[in-house]
Tab-separated table of C-alpha atoms and ligand atoms in Angstrom:
chain	number	residue	atom	x	y	z
A	11	MET	CA	-9.434	-13.212	0.073
A	12	ASN	CA	-9.856	-11.390	-3.281
A	13	SER	CA	-7.321	-9.393	-5.309
A	14	SER	CA	-8.674	-5.996	-4.194
A	15	MET	CA	-8.018	-7.059	-0.599
A	16	ASN	CA	-4.509	-8.033	-1.688
A	17	GLU	CA	-4.003	-4.604	-3.216
A	18	LEU	CA	-5.340	-2.896	-0.131
A	19	LEU	CA	-3.036	-4.779	2.196
A	20	GLU	CA	-0.032	-3.838	0.093
A	21	ASN	CA	-0.822	-0.233	1.092
A	22	VAL	CA	-0.947	-0.993	4.795
A	23	VAL	CA	2.229	0.587	6.165
A	24	LEU	CA	2.525	-2.132	8.779
A	25	PHE	CA	2.978	-4.748	6.051
A	26	SER	CA	5.207	-2.731	3.754
A	27	GLY	CA	8.340	-4.767	4.525
A	28	LEU	CA	6.716	-8.165	3.927
A	29	GLN	CA	7.651	-10.406	0.999
A	30	GLU	CA	4.790	-11.478	-1.256
A	31	GLU	CA	4.704	-14.950	0.294
A	32	GLU	CA	4.522	-13.528	3.811
A	33	LEU	CA	1.746	-11.163	2.799
A	34	LYS	CA	-0.185	-14.099	1.348
A	35	ALA	CA	0.351	-16.079	4.546
A	36	MET	CA	-0.964	-13.136	6.560
A	37	LEU	CA	-4.012	-12.912	4.296
A	38	ARG	CA	-4.751	-16.598	4.795
A	39	VAL	CA	-4.949	-16.243	8.581
A	40	ALA	CA	-6.741	-12.862	8.693
A	41	VAL	CA	-10.505	-12.825	9.236
A	42	ALA	CA	-12.679	-10.028	7.792
A	43	LYS	CA	-15.313	-8.546	10.124
A	44	ASN	CA	-17.947	-5.877	9.530
A	45	TYR	CA	-19.175	-3.373	12.099
A	46	ALA	CA	-22.174	-1.042	11.892
A	47	LYS	CA	-21.910	2.665	12.708
A	48	HIS	CA	-21.622	3.171	16.508
A	49	ALA	CA	-20.685	-0.488	17.106
A	50	ILE	CA	-18.189	-0.982	19.918
A	51	ILE	CA	-15.216	-2.918	18.573
A	52	LEU	CA	-13.016	-2.905	21.677
A	53	ARG	CA	-13.672	-1.846	25.240
A	54	GLU	CA	-11.124	-0.421	27.617
A	55	GLY	CA	-10.163	-3.181	30.059
A	56	ASP	CA	-11.053	-6.052	27.672
A	57	LYS	CA	-8.692	-8.978	27.449
A	58	THR	CA	-9.000	-9.861	23.785
A	59	ASP	CA	-6.218	-11.221	21.672
A	60	ALA	CA	-6.149	-9.668	18.240
A	61	LEU	CA	-4.748	-6.924	16.051
A	62	TYR	CA	-7.126	-5.003	13.780
A	63	ILE	CA	-6.487	-3.457	10.377
A	64	ILE	CA	-9.068	-1.098	8.898
A	65	THR	CA	-9.911	-2.040	5.322
A	66	SER	CA	-12.746	0.487	5.022
A	67	GLY	CA	-14.542	2.973	7.236
A	68	LYS	CA	-13.412	4.976	10.241
A	69	VAL	CA	-13.120	4.411	13.997
A	70	LYS	CA	-12.596	6.607	17.036
A	71	VAL	CA	-10.315	5.646	19.918
A	72	MET	CA	-11.760	7.047	23.122
A	73	LEU	CA	-11.898	6.959	26.890
A	74	SER	CA	-15.064	7.569	28.864
A	75	THR	CA	-16.199	8.066	32.433
A	76	VAL	CA	-18.986	6.197	34.203
A	77	GLY	CA	-20.956	9.449	33.984
A	78	GLY	CA	-20.828	9.271	30.177
A	79	LYS	CA	-18.206	11.969	29.484
A	80	GLU	CA	-15.913	11.050	26.612
A	81	VAL	CA	-12.579	12.105	25.225
A	82	ILE	CA	-11.518	11.123	21.712
A	83	LEU	CA	-7.825	10.224	21.613
A	84	ALA	CA	-7.638	9.607	17.873
A	85	MET	CA	-9.600	8.827	14.759
A	86	LEU	CA	-8.232	6.101	12.503
A	87	GLY	CA	-9.145	5.293	8.911
A	88	LYS	CA	-8.441	2.958	6.001
A	89	SER	CA	-5.109	1.087	6.135
A	90	GLU	CA	-4.422	2.034	9.751
A	91	PHE	CA	-4.196	-0.502	12.581
A	92	PHE	CA	-5.122	-0.705	16.255
A	93	GLY	CA	-5.048	-3.177	19.110
A	94	GLU	CA	-1.250	-3.533	19.095
A	95	MET	CA	-0.762	-2.134	22.610
A	96	ALA	CA	-2.485	-4.864	24.613
A	97	LEU	CA	-0.911	-7.518	22.375
A	98	LEU	CA	2.570	-6.283	23.046
A	99	ASP	CA	2.426	-5.366	26.732
A	100	GLU	CA	-0.091	-8.080	27.661
A	101	GLN	CA	-2.205	-5.604	29.617
A	102	PRO	CA	-5.949	-5.086	29.113
A	103	ARG	CA	-7.108	-2.859	26.237
A	104	SER	CA	-6.105	0.749	26.884
A	105	ALA	CA	-9.150	2.423	25.311
A	106	ASP	CA	-12.546	1.898	23.658
A	107	VAL	CA	-12.618	1.707	19.864
A	108	VAL	CA	-15.962	2.550	18.222
A	109	ALA	CA	-17.019	2.522	14.553
A	110	MET	CA	-17.863	6.061	13.335
A	111	GLU	CA	-19.352	4.692	10.106
A	112	PRO	CA	-19.868	1.199	8.665
A	113	THR	CA	-16.399	-0.287	9.000
A	114	GLN	CA	-14.652	-3.404	7.766
A	115	LEU	CA	-11.677	-4.777	9.645
A	116	LEU	CA	-9.188	-7.556	9.177
A	117	VAL	CA	-8.589	-9.356	12.430
A	118	ILE	CA	-5.256	-11.074	13.003
A	119	SER	CA	-4.771	-13.289	16.050
A	120	LYS	CA	-2.049	-12.581	18.577
A	121	THR	CA	-0.202	-15.813	17.713
A	122	ASP	CA	-0.137	-15.065	13.982
A	123	PHE	CA	0.876	-11.480	14.585
A	124	ILE	CA	3.693	-12.343	17.021
A	125	ASN	CA	4.943	-15.062	14.635
A	126	CYS	CA	5.058	-12.594	11.799
A	127	LEU	CA	6.793	-9.995	13.969
A	128	ALA	CA	9.443	-12.513	14.990
A	129	HIS	CA	10.352	-13.103	11.326
A	130	ASN	CA	10.125	-9.487	10.182
A	131	PRO	CA	12.246	-6.831	11.859
A	132	GLN	CA	10.742	-4.381	9.348
A	133	MET	CA	7.331	-4.982	10.859
A	134	SER	CA	8.585	-4.302	14.403
A	135	PHE	CA	10.064	-1.092	13.067
A	136	ARG	CA	6.708	-0.087	11.537
A	137	ILE	CA	4.956	-0.778	14.835
A	138	MET	CA	7.495	1.431	16.614
A	139	GLN	CA	6.952	4.177	14.057
A	140	GLY	CA	3.192	3.916	14.604
A	141	LEU	CA	3.626	4.145	18.377
A	142	ILE	CA	5.921	7.153	18.022
A	143	GLN	CA	3.358	8.936	15.836
A	144	ARG	CA	0.721	8.264	18.480
A	145	LEU	CA	3.019	9.583	21.205
A	146	ARG	CA	3.712	12.749	19.209
A	147	SER	CA	0.028	13.303	18.691
A	148	ALA	CA	-0.677	12.625	22.405
A	149	ASP	CA	2.054	15.176	23.304
A	150	ARG	CA	0.345	17.767	21.092
A	151	LYS	CA	-2.965	16.987	22.756
A	152	ILE	CA	-1.469	17.442	26.236
A	153	GLN	CA	0.037	20.730	25.063
A	154	SER	CA	-3.327	21.985	23.763
A	155	LEU	CA	-5.188	20.906	26.886
A	156	ALA	CA	-2.636	22.418	29.270
A	157	LEU	CA	-1.567	25.537	27.410
A	158	MET	CA	-4.232	26.623	24.927
A	159	ASP	CA	-7.652	28.162	25.348
A	160	VAL	CA	-10.680	26.483	23.789
A	161	TYR	CA	-10.474	28.772	20.738
A	162	GLY	CA	-6.893	27.674	20.121
A	163	ARG	CA	-7.810	24.022	20.570
A	164	VAL	CA	-10.655	24.240	18.058
A	165	ALA	CA	-8.371	26.053	15.609
A	166	ARG	CA	-5.555	23.555	15.979
A	167	THR	CA	-7.882	20.579	15.605
A	168	LEU	CA	-9.464	22.035	12.449
A	169	LEU	CA	-6.000	22.591	10.978
A	170	GLU	CA	-4.914	19.057	11.862
A	171	LEU	CA	-8.005	17.587	10.226
A	172	ALA	CA	-7.840	19.825	7.134
A	173	LYS	CA	-6.355	18.537	3.893
A	174	PRO	CA	-5.323	20.568	0.826
A	175	GLU	CA	-8.025	20.398	-1.842
A	176	GLY	CA	-7.919	22.587	-4.957
A	177	GLY	CA	-5.620	25.160	-3.338
A	178	ARG	CA	-7.706	25.381	-0.158
A	179	LEU	CA	-7.580	23.706	3.240
A	180	VAL	CA	-10.694	21.611	3.650
A	181	VAL	CA	-12.077	19.589	6.548
A	182	GLY	CA	-14.043	16.968	4.663
A	183	GLU	CA	-14.554	14.586	7.586
A	184	LYS	CA	-18.152	14.001	8.583
A	185	LEU	CA	-17.570	15.234	12.095
A	186	SER	CA	-20.311	16.218	14.529
A	187	GLN	CA	-19.866	19.174	16.862
A	188	GLN	CA	-20.026	16.646	19.709
A	189	ASP	CA	-17.094	14.706	18.169
A	190	LEU	CA	-15.097	17.923	17.895
A	191	ALA	CA	-15.971	18.775	21.508
A	192	ASP	CA	-14.876	15.298	22.642
A	193	MET	CA	-11.570	15.734	20.818
A	194	ILE	CA	-10.688	18.922	22.670
A	195	GLY	CA	-12.303	18.455	26.071
A	196	ALA	CA	-14.966	21.160	25.722
A	197	SER	CA	-18.762	21.220	25.680
A	198	ARG	CA	-20.717	20.941	22.419
A	199	GLU	CA	-22.297	24.335	23.130
A	200	MET	CA	-18.878	25.987	23.459
A	201	VAL	CA	-17.653	24.412	20.207
A	202	SER	CA	-20.820	25.500	18.438
A	203	ARG	CA	-20.308	29.094	19.635
A	204	ILE	CA	-16.657	29.135	18.557
A	205	LEU	CA	-17.441	27.709	15.110
A	206	LYS	CA	-20.081	30.424	14.674
A	207	ASP	CA	-17.558	33.113	15.751
A	208	LEU	CA	-14.888	31.746	13.416
A	209	SER	CA	-17.361	31.724	10.575
A	210	LEU	CA	-18.543	35.305	11.271
A	211	SER	CA	-14.933	36.527	11.399
A	212	GLY	CA	-14.139	34.777	8.099
A	213	HIS	CA	-11.618	32.310	9.572
A	214	ILE	CA	-13.674	29.372	8.383
A	215	ARG	CA	-16.473	28.901	5.890
A	216	PHE	CA	-19.119	26.172	5.779
A	217	GLU	CA	-19.606	24.771	2.298
A	218	ALA	CA	-22.016	21.860	1.819
A	219	ARG	CA	-20.876	19.443	4.550
A	220	LYS	CA	-17.292	20.693	4.515
A	221	ILE	CA	-15.417	23.371	6.447
A	222	ILE	CA	-13.008	25.552	4.475
A	223	VAL	CA	-10.224	26.696	6.790
A	224	ASN	CA	-8.349	29.957	6.397
A	225	GLN	CA	-4.577	29.324	6.650
A	226	GLU	CA	-4.243	32.348	8.975
A	227	LEU	CA	-6.188	30.487	11.634
A	228	PRO	CA	-3.490	29.402	14.113
A	229	GLY	CA	-1.333	32.528	14.467
A	230	LYS	CA	-4.282	34.778	15.106
A	231	LEU	CA	-5.999	32.486	17.511
A	232	ALA	CA	-2.919	31.434	19.455
A	233	HIS	CA	-3.156	34.840	21.117
A	234	ALA	CA	-6.879	34.764	21.684
A	235	SER	CA	-7.910	35.419	25.277
A	236	LYS	CA	-8.890	32.582	27.605
A	237	MET	CA	-12.540	31.552	27.433
B	306	CMP	P1	-5.039	-1.603	22.724
B	306	CMP	O1	-4.690	-1.004	24.038
B	306	CMP	O2	-4.753	-3.028	22.504
B	306	CMP	O3	-6.612	-1.343	22.458
B	306	CMP	C1	-7.042	-0.001	22.246
B	306	CMP	C2	-6.251	0.564	21.079
B	306	CMP	O4	-6.482	1.920	20.769
B	306	CMP	C3	-4.748	0.548	21.431
B	306	CMP	O5	-4.312	-0.781	21.555
B	306	CMP	C4	-4.189	1.348	20.293
B	306	CMP	O6	-4.141	0.581	19.106
B	306	CMP	C5	-5.277	2.408	20.145
B	306	CMP	N1	-4.869	3.628	20.870
B	306	CMP	C6	-4.770	3.821	22.209
B	306	CMP	N2	-4.367	5.086	22.479
B	306	CMP	C7	-4.207	5.712	21.296
B	306	CMP	C8	-3.820	7.030	20.905
B	306	CMP	N3	-3.515	7.981	21.808
B	306	CMP	N4	-3.769	7.305	19.587
B	306	CMP	C9	-4.088	6.363	18.662
B	306	CMP	N5	-4.474	5.115	18.969
B	306	CMP	C10	-4.535	4.784	20.255
């Protein structure tokens, strides 16, 4: 394991309470794995035994139906982790995890992870914080699905994805319209129509491969009529 990997792991929130020696021990047992774009890393229902930390790239956590419909629960990037749920409750994997771009992961076995947890209350605390964040985000998703129209859901998702960049709010993610549709439970055609509307009304602007989001977006659209 090289020094850049060391540096990277120091930034992984999950490991932030570990002493240097413990971090080194974790690095010794972790195995690096590479996945191509679209590769399936975990499948819902699998019974695998590992925790995954993203060292580069991006993954989507999703559920799908036999008929091929998909819903994206979350997108996770560098320094984030997944696979903790099945390790802790000893149930099968709760969702599929798929690489959205070439992705490198560090894989830590259940035994090593549980050992480390047992010696580091800080790490248990970080896991709880991660789970709480996921619950909050799932609550927001339930709220959007139950209470907002598709316009509102697109607007909220754009605002959640946007990051400040040079005084503007910018969605820089390489996100297809299908991905956006799968995040909000709508069809690609509907999302395409709404993005066009939002662009015509000046709420968003397409610039190169980015979307510039007008800060006024949510208030105005929260009252938009049902579609
Ligand atoms: P596990 O159930 O082991 O395998 C699938 C993983 O996807 C799961 O652990 C979590 O790490 C992750 N996951 C499941 N649901 C969500 C969610 N709503 N938000 C973020 N990550 C999730």
